[in-house]
Tab-separated table of C-alpha atoms in Angstrom:
chain	number	residue	atom	x	y	z
F	227	MET	CA	-13.060	1.499	-7.093
F	228	ALA	CA	-13.955	4.749	-5.112
F	229	ILE	CA	-12.189	4.604	-1.559
F	230	CYS	CA	-13.553	6.882	1.056
F	231	VAL	CA	-10.692	7.909	3.495
F	232	PHE	CA	-11.538	9.173	7.013
F	233	CYS	CA	-8.906	11.284	8.448
F	234	ALA	CA	-7.786	14.058	10.547
F	235	SER	CA	-8.257	17.872	9.692
F	236	SER	CA	-6.269	18.768	12.823
F	237	LEU	CA	-3.514	21.250	12.300
F	238	LYS	CA	-1.565	20.166	15.709
F	239	ILE	CA	-0.536	16.594	14.594
F	240	ASP	CA	2.892	15.351	13.996
F	241	LYS	CA	4.204	15.364	10.405
F	242	LYS	CA	4.102	11.669	10.350
F	243	TYR	CA	0.484	11.628	9.974
F	244	LEU	CA	0.202	13.773	6.960
F	245	ASP	CA	2.821	11.770	5.395
F	246	LEU	CA	0.878	8.707	5.944
F	247	ALA	CA	-1.890	10.546	4.215
F	248	ALA	CA	0.092	11.490	1.232
F	249	GLU	CA	1.369	8.105	0.842
F	250	VAL	CA	-2.299	6.783	1.056
F	251	GLY	CA	-3.421	9.269	-1.624
F	252	THR	CA	-0.410	8.409	-4.019
F	253	GLU	CA	-1.174	4.770	-3.452
F	254	LEU	CA	-4.891	4.794	-4.265
F	255	ALA	CA	-4.200	6.982	-7.623
F	256	ARG	CA	-1.380	4.336	-8.381
F	257	ARG	CA	-3.877	1.689	-8.150
F	258	GLY	CA	-6.531	3.420	-10.543
F	259	HIS	CA	-8.883	4.270	-7.529
F	260	THR	CA	-11.124	7.331	-6.802
F	261	LEU	CA	-10.578	9.300	-3.550
F	262	VAL	CA	-13.627	10.141	-1.759
F	263	SER	CA	-12.953	12.374	1.395
F	264	GLY	CA	-14.172	15.136	3.740
F	265	GLY	CA	-13.198	17.793	1.329
F	266	ALA	CA	-10.922	20.068	3.668
F	267	MET	CA	-7.548	21.448	2.250
F	268	VAL	CA	-6.167	21.121	5.666
F	269	SER	CA	-4.053	18.499	7.471
F	270	CYS	CA	-4.296	14.836	6.571
F	271	MET	CA	-7.527	15.650	4.337
F	272	GLY	CA	-5.610	17.842	2.286
F	273	ALA	CA	-2.546	15.902	2.081
F	274	VAL	CA	-4.471	12.805	0.963
F	275	ALA	CA	-6.238	14.589	-1.954
F	276	ARG	CA	-3.343	16.587	-3.091
F	277	ALA	CA	-0.994	13.689	-3.266
F	278	ALA	CA	-3.773	11.568	-5.125
F	279	ARG	CA	-4.030	14.195	-7.720
F	280	ALA	CA	-0.412	14.839	-8.061
F	281	ALA	CA	-0.266	10.886	-8.771
F	282	GLY	CA	-3.142	11.516	-11.609
F	283	GLY	CA	-5.878	10.271	-9.338
F	284	ARG	CA	-9.455	11.759	-9.151
F	285	THR	CA	-10.781	13.178	-6.011
F	286	VAL	CA	-14.205	13.975	-4.636
F	287	GLY	CA	-14.424	16.046	-1.718
F	288	VAL	CA	-17.733	16.218	0.417
F	289	MET	CA	-18.300	19.076	2.965
F	290	PRO	CA	-20.871	21.066	4.762
F	291	ARG	CA	-21.514	24.750	4.168
F	292	VAL	CA	-20.362	25.599	7.414
F	293	LEU	CA	-16.988	24.378	6.846
F	294	VAL	CA	-16.805	25.800	3.265
F	295	ASP	CA	-17.477	29.195	5.056
F	296	LEU	CA	-14.719	29.072	7.110
F	297	GLU	CA	-12.470	28.794	3.840
F	298	ILE	CA	-11.282	25.257	4.538
F	299	ALA	CA	-12.554	23.592	1.149
F	300	ASP	CA	-10.169	21.862	-1.219
F	301	GLU	CA	-11.300	23.943	-4.230
F	302	GLU	CA	-8.948	22.003	-6.351
F	303	SER	CA	-11.035	18.508	-5.769
F	304	ASP	CA	-12.152	17.169	-9.170
F	305	GLU	CA	-15.558	17.183	-7.211
F	306	LEU	CA	-16.528	19.454	-4.354
F	307	ILE	CA	-20.001	18.239	-3.276
F	308	ILE	CA	-21.394	20.885	-0.530
F	309	THR	CA	-24.067	19.514	1.995
F	310	SER	CA	-26.369	21.226	4.463
F	311	ASP	CA	-24.923	19.481	7.364
F	312	MET	CA	-22.556	16.792	8.728
F	313	ARG	CA	-25.352	14.120	8.542
F	314	GLU	CA	-25.870	14.587	4.723
F	315	ARG	CA	-22.164	14.745	4.047
F	316	LYS	CA	-21.841	11.345	5.620
F	317	GLY	CA	-24.443	10.039	3.695
F	318	VAL	CA	-23.193	11.479	0.528
F	319	MET	CA	-19.642	9.961	1.406
F	320	ASP	CA	-21.300	6.673	2.001
F	321	THR	CA	-23.044	6.478	-1.227
F	322	ARG	CA	-20.219	7.409	-3.477
F	323	SER	CA	-17.774	4.916	-2.113
F	324	ASP	CA	-16.808	1.275	-2.833
F	325	GLY	CA	-14.964	0.946	0.475
F	326	PHE	CA	-13.754	2.710	3.605
F	327	LEU	CA	-10.051	3.445	4.895
F	328	VAL	CA	-9.914	5.072	8.357
F	329	LEU	CA	-6.373	6.534	8.989
F	330	PRO	CA	-5.377	8.039	12.580
F	331	GLY	CA	-7.810	10.993	13.634
F	332	GLY	CA	-9.878	12.434	16.128
F	333	ILE	CA	-13.608	12.235	17.348
F	334	GLY	CA	-14.911	13.244	13.813
F	335	THR	CA	-12.763	10.267	12.397
F	336	LEU	CA	-14.319	7.995	15.267
F	337	GLU	CA	-17.794	8.956	14.577
F	338	GLU	CA	-17.332	8.062	10.866
F	339	LEU	CA	-15.607	4.876	11.699
F	340	PHE	CA	-18.456	3.593	14.103
F	341	GLU	CA	-21.315	4.618	11.713
F	342	ILE	CA	-19.825	2.530	9.063
F	343	TRP	CA	-18.826	-0.106	11.175
F	344	THR	CA	-22.153	-0.711	12.930
F	345	SER	CA	-24.007	-0.393	9.576
F	346	ARG	CA	-21.591	-3.159	8.151
F	347	VAL	CA	-22.181	-5.392	11.132
F	348	ILE	CA	-25.960	-5.285	10.764
F	349	GLY	CA	-26.016	-6.065	7.135
F	350	MET	CA	-26.672	-2.255	5.559
F	351	HIS	CA	-23.792	-2.821	3.233
F	352	ASP	CA	-21.282	-5.034	2.492
F	353	LYS	CA	-18.276	-2.603	1.287
F	354	PRO	CA	-14.790	-3.295	2.881
F	355	LEU	CA	-13.779	-1.399	6.172
F	356	VAL	CA	-10.023	-1.059	6.988
F	357	ILE	CA	-8.133	0.716	9.580
F	358	LEU	CA	-4.649	2.006	9.004
F	359	ASP	CA	-2.801	2.408	11.997
F	360	PRO	CA	0.904	2.079	11.945
F	361	TRP	CA	1.549	3.425	15.586
F	362	GLY	CA	-1.201	1.937	17.599
F	363	LEU	CA	-3.315	5.264	18.166
F	364	TYR	CA	-6.428	2.933	17.932
F	365	ALA	CA	-4.902	-0.014	19.891
F	366	PRO	CA	-6.917	1.208	23.118
F	367	LEU	CA	-10.251	1.326	20.732
F	368	ARG	CA	-9.569	-2.258	19.559
F	369	LEU	CA	-9.154	-3.218	23.211
F	370	GLN	CA	-12.077	-1.421	24.293
F	371	VAL	CA	-14.281	-3.164	21.698
F	372	GLY	CA	-12.913	-6.597	22.475
F	373	GLN	CA	-14.096	-5.886	26.125
F	374	MET	CA	-17.504	-4.927	24.947
F	375	TYR	CA	-17.607	-8.528	23.162
F	376	GLU	CA	-16.326	-10.383	26.327
F	377	ALA	CA	-19.030	-8.515	28.313
F	378	GLY	CA	-21.752	-9.252	25.674
F	379	PHE	CA	-22.339	-5.684	24.266
F	380	THR	CA	-21.264	-6.703	20.891
F	381	ARG	CA	-22.123	-9.335	18.281
F	382	PRO	CA	-19.638	-12.200	17.763
F	383	ASP	CA	-18.871	-11.026	14.080
F	384	VAL	CA	-17.985	-7.310	15.015
F	385	PHE	CA	-14.281	-8.136	14.279
F	386	ASP	CA	-14.972	-9.909	11.146
F	387	ALA	CA	-16.386	-6.769	9.626
F	388	ILE	CA	-13.343	-4.915	9.735
F	389	ALA	CA	-9.520	-5.150	8.777
F	390	TRP	CA	-6.594	-3.734	11.121
F	391	THR	CA	-3.747	-2.916	9.098
F	392	THR	CA	-0.103	-1.186	9.645
F	393	THR	CA	0.957	-0.594	6.081
F	394	VAL	CA	-0.431	1.265	3.243
F	395	PRO	CA	0.026	-1.521	0.682
F	396	ASP	CA	-1.633	-4.075	3.150
F	397	ALA	CA	-4.525	-1.860	3.832
F	398	LEU	CA	-5.199	-1.317	-0.036
F	399	ASP	CA	-4.826	-4.880	-0.391
F	400	HIS	CA	-7.640	-5.551	2.111
F	401	LEU	CA	-9.805	-2.994	0.345
F	402	GLU	CA	-9.631	-4.415	-3.322
F	403	ARG	CA	-10.434	-8.238	-1.743
F	404	PRO	CA	-14.093	-9.190	-1.895
F	405	THR	CA	-15.951	-8.963	1.263
F	406	ARG	CA	-18.642	-11.184	2.600
F	407	PRO	CA	-21.981	-9.915	3.281
F	408	PHE	CA	-23.389	-9.858	6.811
F	409	THR	CA	-27.030	-11.234	6.989
F	410	PRO	CA	-27.849	-10.921	10.804
F	411	ARG	CA	-30.804	-13.037	12.263
F	412	ALA	CA	-33.845	-11.451	13.848
F	413	GLU	CA	-32.593	-12.087	17.368
F	414	GLU	CA	-29.267	-10.731	16.403
F	415	ILE	CA	-30.446	-7.202	15.432
F	416	GLY	CA	-29.619	-5.805	18.883
F	417	GLU	CA	-26.093	-5.104	20.191
F	418	SER	CA	-25.876	-8.448	21.492
F	419	THR	CA	-27.183	-12.162	21.315
F	420	PRO	CA	-29.262	-13.234	24.218
F	421	ALA	CA	-27.385	-15.759	26.209
């Protein structure tokens, strides 16, 4: 199974986030999974990839040319795919992955999360999507989406399309479970179902 990990590239974060990423990389490799990531050698992206390789796992990095030119590409990746831009990068990461794991991160991580989450809810894929959030960074996001649901802006199954976890083993267990496909009815394609 190829697992795409969305995570931080920031150099200003607490070491606990790097340790979490490394734990994820080690466990992915231990379970025989391939890591697909953003292809950076810095921060959590670098930590998860290095740990996966150290534990005998295969890593695939996907990075737009502009970031390669900033010399942050993980040249040690078993496969490093260079794309023309961020949109192509996400498309490659999506097609190369069988599931998605979201670690604590910034606006880039959120953007990746929302695209995968939305496409899952509207039935474009049935790959598992899991958030690993030991310290509650995404708790306000979960609350916000809940409020959107209560106000009628999201579909009832928005939370059925994602699993929220706090430990690495639980996150990987969720990724390895079969998922149910979403088959929205025509009247549900919009953000909310008419009352």
